[in-house]
Coordinates of N, CA, C and O and ligand atoms in Angstrom, one line a residue:
M28 N 2.8 -22.7 75.2 CA 3.4 -23.8 75.9 C 4.7 -23.3 76.6 O 5.6 -22.8 75.9
M29 N 4.8 -23.4 77.9 CA 5.9 -22.9 78.6 C 7.2 -23.7 78.2 O 8.2 -23.1 78.0
Q30 N 7.1 -25.0 78.0 CA 8.3 -25.7 77.7 C 8.9 -25.3 76.4 O 10.1 -25.2 76.2
E31 N 8.0 -25.0 75.4 CA 8.5 -24.5 74.1 C 9.2 -23.2 74.2 O 10.2 -22.9 73.6
E32 N 8.6 -22.3 75.1 CA 9.1 -21.0 75.3 C 10.5 -21.1 75.9 O 11.5 -20.4 75.6
Y33 N 10.7 -22.1 76.9 CA 11.9 -22.3 77.5 C 13.0 -22.8 76.6 O 14.1 -22.4 76.6
R34 N 12.6 -23.7 75.7 CA 13.6 -24.2 74.7 C 14.0 -23.1 73.8 O 15.2 -23.0 73.4
R35 N 13.1 -22.2 73.4 CA 13.4 -21.1 72.5 C 14.4 -20.2 73.2 O 15.3 -19.7 72.6
Q36 N 14.2 -19.9 74.5 CA 15.1 -19.1 75.2 C 16.5 -19.7 75.2 O 17.5 -19.0 75.0
E37 N 16.6 -21.0 75.5 CA 17.9 -21.7 75.5 C 18.6 -21.6 74.2 O 19.8 -21.4 74.1
A38 N 17.8 -21.7 73.1 CA 18.4 -21.6 71.8 C 18.9 -20.2 71.5 O 19.8 -20.0 70.6
Q39 N 18.5 -19.2 72.2 CA 18.9 -17.8 72.0 C 20.2 -17.5 72.7 O 20.8 -16.5 72.5
L40 N 20.7 -18.4 73.6 CA 21.9 -18.2 74.3 C 23.1 -18.2 73.4 O 23.1 -18.9 72.4
D41 N 24.1 -17.4 73.7 CA 25.3 -17.4 73.0 C 25.8 -18.8 72.8 O 25.8 -19.6 73.7
D42 N 26.3 -19.1 71.6 CA 26.8 -20.5 71.2 C 27.7 -21.1 72.2 O 27.6 -22.2 72.7
L43 N 28.7 -20.3 72.6 CA 29.8 -20.8 73.5 C 29.1 -21.1 74.9 O 29.3 -22.2 75.4
Y44 N 28.3 -20.2 75.4 CA 27.6 -20.4 76.6 C 26.7 -21.7 76.5 O 26.7 -22.5 77.4
R45 N 26.0 -21.8 75.4 CA 25.0 -22.9 75.3 C 25.8 -24.2 75.2 O 25.4 -25.2 75.8
D46 N 27.0 -24.3 74.6 CA 27.8 -25.5 74.5 C 28.2 -26.0 75.9 O 28.1 -27.1 76.2
I47 N 28.6 -25.0 76.7 CA 29.1 -25.4 78.1 C 27.9 -25.9 78.9 O 28.0 -26.9 79.6
I48 N 26.7 -25.2 78.8 CA 25.6 -25.6 79.5 C 25.1 -27.0 79.1 O 24.8 -27.9 79.9
I49 N 25.1 -27.3 77.8 CA 24.6 -28.6 77.3 C 25.6 -29.7 77.6 O 25.2 -30.8 78.0
D50 N 26.9 -29.3 77.6 CA 27.9 -30.4 78.0 C 27.7 -30.8 79.5 O 27.7 -32.0 79.7
H51 N 27.4 -29.9 80.4 CA 27.2 -30.3 81.8 C 25.8 -31.0 81.9 O 25.7 -31.8 82.8
Y52 N 24.9 -30.6 81.1 CA 23.6 -31.3 81.2 C 23.6 -32.7 80.7 O 23.1 -33.6 81.4
R53 N 24.4 -32.9 79.7 CA 24.5 -34.3 79.1 C 25.5 -35.2 79.8 O 25.4 -36.4 79.9
H54 N 26.5 -34.5 80.4 CA 27.6 -35.3 81.1 C 27.8 -34.7 82.5 O 28.8 -34.0 82.7
P55 N 26.8 -34.9 83.3 CA 26.8 -34.2 84.6 C 28.0 -34.7 85.5 O 28.3 -35.8 85.5
R56 N 28.6 -33.7 86.2 CA 29.7 -34.0 87.1 C 29.1 -34.1 88.6 O 28.2 -33.4 88.9
H57 N 29.6 -35.1 89.3 CA 29.2 -35.3 90.7 C 27.7 -35.5 90.9 O 27.1 -35.1 91.9
K58 N 27.1 -36.1 89.8 CA 25.6 -36.4 90.0 C 25.5 -37.8 90.6 O 26.2 -38.8 90.2
G59 N 24.7 -37.9 91.7 CA 24.6 -39.2 92.4 C 24.4 -38.9 93.9 O 23.9 -37.9 94.3
H60 N 24.9 -39.8 94.7 CA 24.8 -39.7 96.1 C 26.1 -40.0 96.8 O 26.9 -40.8 96.4
L61 N 26.3 -39.4 98.0 CA 27.5 -39.6 98.8 C 27.1 -40.8 99.8 O 26.0 -41.0 100.1
A62 N 28.2 -41.6 100.2 CA 28.0 -42.7 101.1 C 27.4 -42.2 102.4 O 26.5 -42.8 103.0
S63 N 28.1 -41.2 103.0 CA 27.6 -40.7 104.3 C 27.7 -39.2 104.4 O 28.6 -38.6 105.0
P64 N 26.7 -38.5 103.8 CA 26.8 -37.1 103.7 C 26.6 -36.5 105.2 O 25.8 -37.1 106.0
D65 N 27.2 -35.3 105.4 CA 26.9 -34.6 106.7 C 25.6 -33.9 106.6 O 25.0 -33.6 107.7
A66 N 25.2 -33.5 105.5 CA 23.9 -32.8 105.3 C 23.4 -33.0 103.9 O 24.2 -33.1 102.9
T67 N 22.1 -33.0 103.8 CA 21.4 -33.2 102.5 C 20.3 -32.1 102.5 O 19.5 -32.0 103.5
H68 N 20.2 -31.4 101.4 CA 19.1 -30.4 101.3 C 18.5 -30.4 100.0 O 19.2 -30.6 99.0
E69 N 17.1 -30.3 100.0 CA 16.4 -30.4 98.7 C 15.9 -29.0 98.4 O 15.3 -28.3 99.2
G70 N 16.1 -28.6 97.1 CA 15.6 -27.3 96.7 C 14.6 -27.4 95.5 O 14.8 -28.3 94.7
L71 N 13.6 -26.6 95.5 CA 12.6 -26.6 94.5 C 12.4 -25.3 93.8 O 12.5 -24.2 94.5
N72 N 12.2 -25.3 92.5 CA 11.8 -24.1 91.8 C 10.5 -24.3 91.1 O 10.5 -24.8 90.0
P73 N 9.4 -24.1 91.8 CA 8.1 -24.4 91.3 C 7.8 -23.7 90.0 O 7.0 -24.2 89.2
L74 N 8.4 -22.6 89.8 CA 8.1 -21.8 88.6 C 8.4 -22.6 87.3 O 7.7 -22.4 86.3
C75 N 9.5 -23.4 87.4 CA 9.9 -24.2 86.2 C 9.8 -25.7 86.4 O 9.9 -26.4 85.5
G76 N 9.6 -26.1 87.7 CA 9.5 -27.5 88.0 C 10.8 -28.1 88.2 O 11.0 -29.4 88.1
D77 N 11.8 -27.3 88.6 CA 13.2 -27.9 88.8 C 13.3 -28.4 90.2 O 12.8 -27.8 91.2
E78 N 14.0 -29.5 90.4 CA 14.3 -30.0 91.7 C 15.8 -30.3 91.7 O 16.4 -31.0 90.8
V79 N 16.5 -29.9 92.8 CA 17.9 -30.2 93.0 C 18.1 -30.6 94.5 O 17.7 -29.9 95.4
T80 N 18.7 -31.8 94.7 CA 19.1 -32.2 96.1 C 20.6 -32.2 96.1 O 21.3 -32.7 95.2
V81 N 21.2 -31.5 97.2 CA 22.6 -31.4 97.3 C 23.0 -32.1 98.6 O 22.4 -31.9 99.6
E82 N 24.1 -32.9 98.5 CA 24.6 -33.7 99.6 C 26.1 -33.2 99.8 O 26.8 -33.1 98.8
V83 N 26.4 -32.9 101.0 CA 27.8 -32.4 101.3 C 28.5 -33.3 102.4 O 27.8 -33.8 103.3
K84 N 29.8 -33.4 102.3 CA 30.7 -34.0 103.3 C 31.7 -32.9 103.7 O 32.4 -32.4 102.8
V85 N 31.7 -32.6 104.9 CA 32.6 -31.6 105.4 C 33.7 -32.2 106.3 O 33.4 -33.0 107.2
E86 N 35.0 -31.9 106.0 CA 36.1 -32.3 106.8 C 36.8 -31.1 107.3 O 37.4 -30.4 106.5
G87 N 36.8 -30.9 108.6 CA 37.5 -29.7 109.1 C 36.8 -28.5 108.6 O 35.5 -28.4 108.7
D88 N 37.5 -27.6 107.9 CA 36.8 -26.4 107.4 C 36.8 -26.5 105.8 O 36.7 -25.5 105.1
R89 N 36.8 -27.8 105.3 CA 36.9 -28.0 103.9 C 35.6 -28.8 103.4 O 35.2 -29.7 104.1
L90 N 35.1 -28.4 102.2 CA 34.0 -29.1 101.6 C 34.7 -30.3 100.9 O 35.2 -30.2 99.8
A91 N 34.8 -31.5 101.6 CA 35.6 -32.6 101.1 C 34.9 -33.3 99.9 O 35.6 -33.8 99.0
D92 N 33.6 -33.4 99.9 CA 32.9 -34.0 98.8 C 31.5 -33.5 98.7 O 30.9 -33.0 99.6
I93 N 31.0 -33.5 97.5 CA 29.7 -33.0 97.2 C 29.0 -33.8 96.0 O 29.7 -34.3 95.2
A94 N 27.7 -34.0 96.1 CA 27.0 -34.7 95.0 C 25.6 -34.0 94.9 O 25.1 -33.4 95.8
Y95 N 25.1 -34.1 93.7 CA 23.7 -33.6 93.6 C 22.9 -34.6 92.8 O 23.4 -35.5 92.1
S96 N 21.6 -34.5 93.0 CA 20.6 -35.3 92.2 C 19.4 -34.4 91.9 O 19.3 -33.4 92.5
G97 N 18.6 -34.8 90.9 CA 17.5 -33.9 90.7 C 17.0 -34.1 89.2 O 17.5 -34.9 88.5
S98 N 16.0 -33.2 88.9 CA 15.5 -33.2 87.5 C 15.0 -31.8 87.2 O 14.7 -31.0 88.2
G99 N 14.9 -31.5 86.0 CA 14.4 -30.1 85.6 C 15.1 -29.7 84.3 O 15.7 -30.5 83.6
C100 N 15.0 -28.4 84.1 CA 15.5 -27.8 82.8 C 17.0 -27.9 82.8 O 17.7 -28.1 83.8
S101 N 17.5 -27.7 81.6 CA 19.0 -27.9 81.4 C 19.8 -26.8 82.2 O 20.9 -27.1 82.6
I102 N 19.2 -25.6 82.4 CA 19.9 -24.6 83.1 C 20.0 -25.0 84.6 O 21.1 -24.8 85.1
S103 N 19.0 -25.5 85.2 CA 19.0 -25.8 86.6 C 20.0 -27.0 86.8 O 20.8 -27.0 87.8
Q104 N 20.0 -28.0 85.9 CA 20.8 -29.1 86.2 C 22.3 -28.9 85.8 O 23.2 -29.4 86.5
S105 N 22.5 -28.1 84.7 CA 23.9 -27.9 84.4 C 24.5 -26.9 85.4 O 25.7 -27.0 85.7
S106 N 23.7 -26.0 86.0 CA 24.3 -25.1 87.0 C 24.7 -25.9 88.2 O 25.7 -25.7 88.8
A107 N 23.9 -27.0 88.6 CA 24.3 -27.8 89.7 C 25.6 -28.6 89.4 O 26.4 -28.7 90.3
S108 N 25.7 -29.1 88.2 CA 26.9 -29.8 87.8 C 28.1 -28.9 87.9 O 29.2 -29.2 88.4
M109 N 28.0 -27.7 87.3 CA 29.1 -26.7 87.3 C 29.5 -26.3 88.7 O 30.7 -26.2 89.1
M110 N 28.5 -26.2 89.6 CA 28.7 -25.8 90.9 C 29.5 -26.8 91.7 O 30.5 -26.5 92.4
T111 N 29.1 -28.1 91.6 CA 29.8 -29.1 92.3 C 31.3 -29.2 91.9 O 32.2 -29.3 92.7
E112 N 31.5 -29.0 90.6 CA 32.9 -29.0 90.1 C 33.7 -27.8 90.7 O 34.9 -27.9 91.0
A113 N 33.0 -26.7 90.8 CA 33.7 -25.4 91.2 C 34.0 -25.4 92.7 O 35.0 -24.9 93.1
V114 N 33.2 -26.1 93.5 CA 33.4 -25.9 95.0 C 34.0 -27.1 95.6 O 34.5 -27.0 96.8
E115 N 34.1 -28.3 95.0 CA 34.7 -29.5 95.6 C 36.1 -29.2 96.1 O 36.9 -28.7 95.3
G116 N 36.4 -29.5 97.3 CA 37.7 -29.3 97.9 C 38.0 -27.9 98.4 O 39.0 -27.7 99.0
K117 N 37.1 -27.0 98.1 CA 37.3 -25.6 98.6 C 37.0 -25.5 100.1 O 36.3 -26.4 100.7
S118 N 37.6 -24.5 100.8 CA 37.2 -24.3 102.2 C 35.8 -23.8 102.2 O 35.2 -23.3 101.2
I119 N 35.2 -24.0 103.4 CA 33.8 -23.5 103.6 C 33.7 -22.0 103.3 O 32.7 -21.5 102.6
E120 N 34.7 -21.3 103.8 CA 34.7 -19.8 103.5 C 34.7 -19.5 102.0 O 34.0 -18.6 101.6
E121 N 35.6 -20.2 101.3 CA 35.7 -19.9 99.9 C 34.4 -20.3 99.2 O 34.0 -19.7 98.2
T122 N 33.8 -21.4 99.6 CA 32.6 -21.9 99.0 C 31.5 -20.9 99.2 O 30.8 -20.5 98.3
R123 N 31.4 -20.3 100.4 CA 30.4 -19.3 100.7 C 30.6 -18.1 99.9 O 29.6 -17.4 99.4
K124 N 31.9 -17.7 99.7 CA 32.2 -16.5 98.9 C 31.8 -16.8 97.4 O 31.2 -15.9 96.8
L125 N 32.0 -18.0 96.9 CA 31.6 -18.3 95.5 C 30.1 -18.3 95.4 O 29.6 -17.8 94.4
I126 N 29.4 -18.8 96.4 CA 27.9 -18.7 96.3 C 27.5 -17.3 96.2 O 26.6 -16.9 95.4
G127 N 28.1 -16.4 97.0 CA 27.8 -15.0 97.0 C 28.1 -14.3 95.7 O 27.3 -13.6 95.1
D128 N 29.3 -14.7 95.1 CA 29.7 -14.1 93.9 C 28.8 -14.5 92.7 O 28.4 -13.7 91.9
F129 N 28.5 -15.8 92.7 CA 27.7 -16.3 91.6 C 26.3 -15.7 91.7 O 25.7 -15.3 90.6
T130 N 25.6 -15.7 92.9 CA 24.3 -15.2 92.9 C 24.3 -13.7 92.6 O 23.4 -13.2 92.0
A131 N 25.4 -13.0 93.0 CA 25.5 -11.5 92.7 C 25.6 -11.4 91.1 O 25.0 -10.5 90.6
M132 N 26.4 -12.3 90.5 CA 26.5 -12.2 89.0 C 25.1 -12.4 88.4 O 24.8 -11.7 87.5
M133 N 24.3 -13.4 88.9 CA 23.0 -13.6 88.3 C 22.1 -12.5 88.5 O 21.1 -12.3 87.8
R134 N 22.3 -11.7 89.6 CA 21.5 -10.5 89.8 C 22.0 -9.3 89.0 O 21.4 -8.2 89.1
G135 N 23.1 -9.5 88.2 CA 23.5 -8.4 87.4 C 24.8 -7.8 87.8 O 25.2 -6.8 87.3
G136 N 25.5 -8.4 88.8 CA 26.7 -7.8 89.3 C 27.9 -8.0 88.4 O 27.8 -8.7 87.4
E137 N 29.0 -7.4 88.7 CA 30.2 -7.5 87.9 C 30.7 -9.0 88.0 O 30.6 -9.7 89.0
I138 N 31.3 -9.4 86.9 CA 31.8 -10.8 86.8 C 33.3 -10.8 86.9 O 34.0 -10.2 86.1
D139 N 33.9 -11.6 87.8 CA 35.3 -11.9 87.8 C 35.4 -13.2 87.1 O 35.3 -14.3 87.7
S140 N 35.6 -13.2 85.8 CA 35.5 -14.4 85.0 C 36.6 -15.4 85.3 O 36.4 -16.6 85.1
E141 N 37.8 -14.9 85.8 CA 38.8 -15.9 86.2 C 38.4 -16.8 87.3 O 38.6 -18.0 87.3
E142 N 37.7 -16.2 88.3 CA 37.3 -16.9 89.5 C 36.1 -17.8 89.1 O 36.0 -19.0 89.6
L143 N 35.2 -17.4 88.2 CA 34.0 -18.1 88.0 C 34.2 -19.2 86.9 O 33.4 -20.2 86.8
G144 N 35.2 -19.1 86.0 CA 35.4 -20.1 85.0 C 34.2 -20.4 84.1 O 33.5 -19.4 83.7
D145 N 33.9 -21.7 84.0 CA 32.7 -22.1 83.2 C 31.4 -21.5 83.7 O 30.5 -21.3 82.9
L146 N 31.4 -21.1 84.9 CA 30.1 -20.6 85.5 C 29.7 -19.3 84.8 O 28.5 -19.0 84.8
E147 N 30.6 -18.6 84.2 CA 30.3 -17.4 83.5 C 29.3 -17.7 82.4 O 28.5 -16.8 82.0
A148 N 29.3 -19.0 81.9 CA 28.3 -19.3 80.8 C 26.9 -19.0 81.3 O 26.0 -18.7 80.4
L149 N 26.6 -19.2 82.6 CA 25.3 -19.0 83.1 C 24.9 -17.5 83.1 O 23.7 -17.2 83.2
S150 N 25.9 -16.6 82.9 CA 25.5 -15.2 82.9 C 24.6 -14.9 81.8 O 23.8 -13.9 81.8
G151 N 24.7 -15.7 80.7 CA 23.8 -15.5 79.5 C 22.3 -15.6 79.9 O 21.5 -15.1 79.1
V152 N 22.1 -16.3 81.0 CA 20.7 -16.6 81.4 C 20.0 -15.3 81.9 O 18.8 -15.2 81.9
R153 N 20.8 -14.3 82.3 CA 20.3 -13.1 82.9 C 19.3 -12.4 81.9 O 18.5 -11.6 82.4
Q154 N 19.5 -12.6 80.6 CA 18.5 -12.0 79.7 C 17.1 -12.5 79.8 O 16.2 -12.0 79.2
F155 N 17.0 -13.6 80.5 CA 15.6 -14.2 80.7 C 15.3 -14.2 82.2 O 15.6 -15.2 82.9
P156 N 14.8 -13.1 82.8 CA 14.7 -13.0 84.2 C 14.0 -14.2 84.9 O 14.4 -14.6 86.0
V157 N 13.0 -14.8 84.2 CA 12.3 -15.9 84.8 C 13.1 -17.1 85.0 O 12.8 -18.0 85.8
R158 N 14.3 -17.2 84.3 CA 15.1 -18.4 84.4 C 16.3 -18.2 85.4 O 17.0 -19.1 85.6
I159 N 16.4 -17.0 86.0 CA 17.5 -16.8 86.9 C 17.4 -17.8 88.1 O 18.3 -18.3 88.6
K160 N 16.1 -18.0 88.5 CA 15.9 -18.9 89.6 C 16.3 -20.4 89.3 O 16.7 -21.1 90.1
C161 N 16.2 -20.7 88.0 CA 16.7 -22.0 87.5 C 18.2 -22.1 87.8 O 18.7 -23.1 88.3
A162 N 19.0 -21.0 87.5 CA 20.4 -21.0 87.6 C 20.9 -21.0 89.0 O 21.9 -21.5 89.4
T163 N 20.1 -20.3 89.9 CA 20.6 -20.1 91.3 C 20.0 -21.2 92.2 O 20.5 -21.3 93.4
L164 N 19.1 -22.1 91.7 CA 18.5 -23.1 92.6 C 19.6 -23.9 93.4 O 19.5 -24.1 94.6
A165 N 20.5 -24.5 92.6 CA 21.5 -25.4 93.3 C 22.3 -24.7 94.3 O 22.7 -25.2 95.3
W166 N 22.6 -23.4 94.0 CA 23.4 -22.6 94.9 C 22.8 -22.3 96.2 O 23.4 -22.3 97.3
H167 N 21.5 -21.9 96.1 CA 20.7 -21.7 97.4 C 20.6 -23.0 98.2 O 20.7 -23.0 99.4
T168 N 20.5 -24.1 97.5 CA 20.3 -25.4 98.1 C 21.6 -25.8 98.8 O 21.6 -26.2 99.9
L169 N 22.8 -25.5 98.1 CA 24.1 -25.7 98.8 C 24.3 -24.9 100.0 O 24.7 -25.4 101.0
D170 N 23.8 -23.6 99.9 CA 24.0 -22.7 101.1 C 23.2 -23.3 102.3 O 23.7 -23.3 103.4
E171 N 22.0 -23.8 102.0 CA 21.2 -24.4 103.1 C 21.9 -25.6 103.7 O 21.9 -25.9 104.9
A172 N 22.4 -26.5 102.8 CA 23.1 -27.7 103.2 C 24.3 -27.4 104.1 O 24.5 -28.0 105.1
L173 N 25.0 -26.3 103.7 CA 26.2 -25.9 104.5 C 25.8 -25.5 105.9 O 26.5 -25.8 106.9
K174 N 24.7 -24.8 106.0 CA 24.2 -24.3 107.3 C 24.0 -25.5 108.2 O 24.3 -25.5 109.4
D175 N 23.4 -26.6 107.6 CA 23.2 -27.8 108.4 C 24.5 -28.5 108.8 O 24.6 -29.0 109.9
A176 N 25.4 -28.6 107.8 CA 26.6 -29.3 108.0 C 27.6 -28.7 108.9 O 28.4 -29.4 109.6
V177 N 27.6 -27.4 109.0 CA 28.6 -26.6 109.7 C 28.0 -26.1 111.0 O 28.7 -25.4 111.8
A178 N 26.7 -26.4 111.3 CA 26.1 -25.8 112.5 C 26.8 -26.1 113.8 O 27.5 -27.1 113.9
Ligands
LIG2 ZN1 14.3 -24.3 85.2

């Protein structure tokens, strides 16, 4: 059973990392919808059945507001929650840099833990290569939404 295997993987995560992921999964930040988003993009991870929709509001060169909705495993949804918290209010340039840094970390790159904050918790997922797509789904979806919003 894939779901049992996934739960077993999550149980193997470092306690601190797991606590942060579960906290965002149970108490999601910025989950819902924006009144008038500039762009909305839907991302799918068929491997795990994760869905994340990201809505963005851009003012000038700043990501003024962001919301996400979706369903799926705790890693995909908590990553979306952490992402919205990390990028809200940042400039588009800073947001794109963070997307690059986060996806590089998930591919095994060096971690600047000060910049990534809670996001570092997701680095524990790297030990399960099949789950990396769960963690990066929201980020690729945000990247696509920004392309539409800033076009
Ligand atoms: Zn997943």
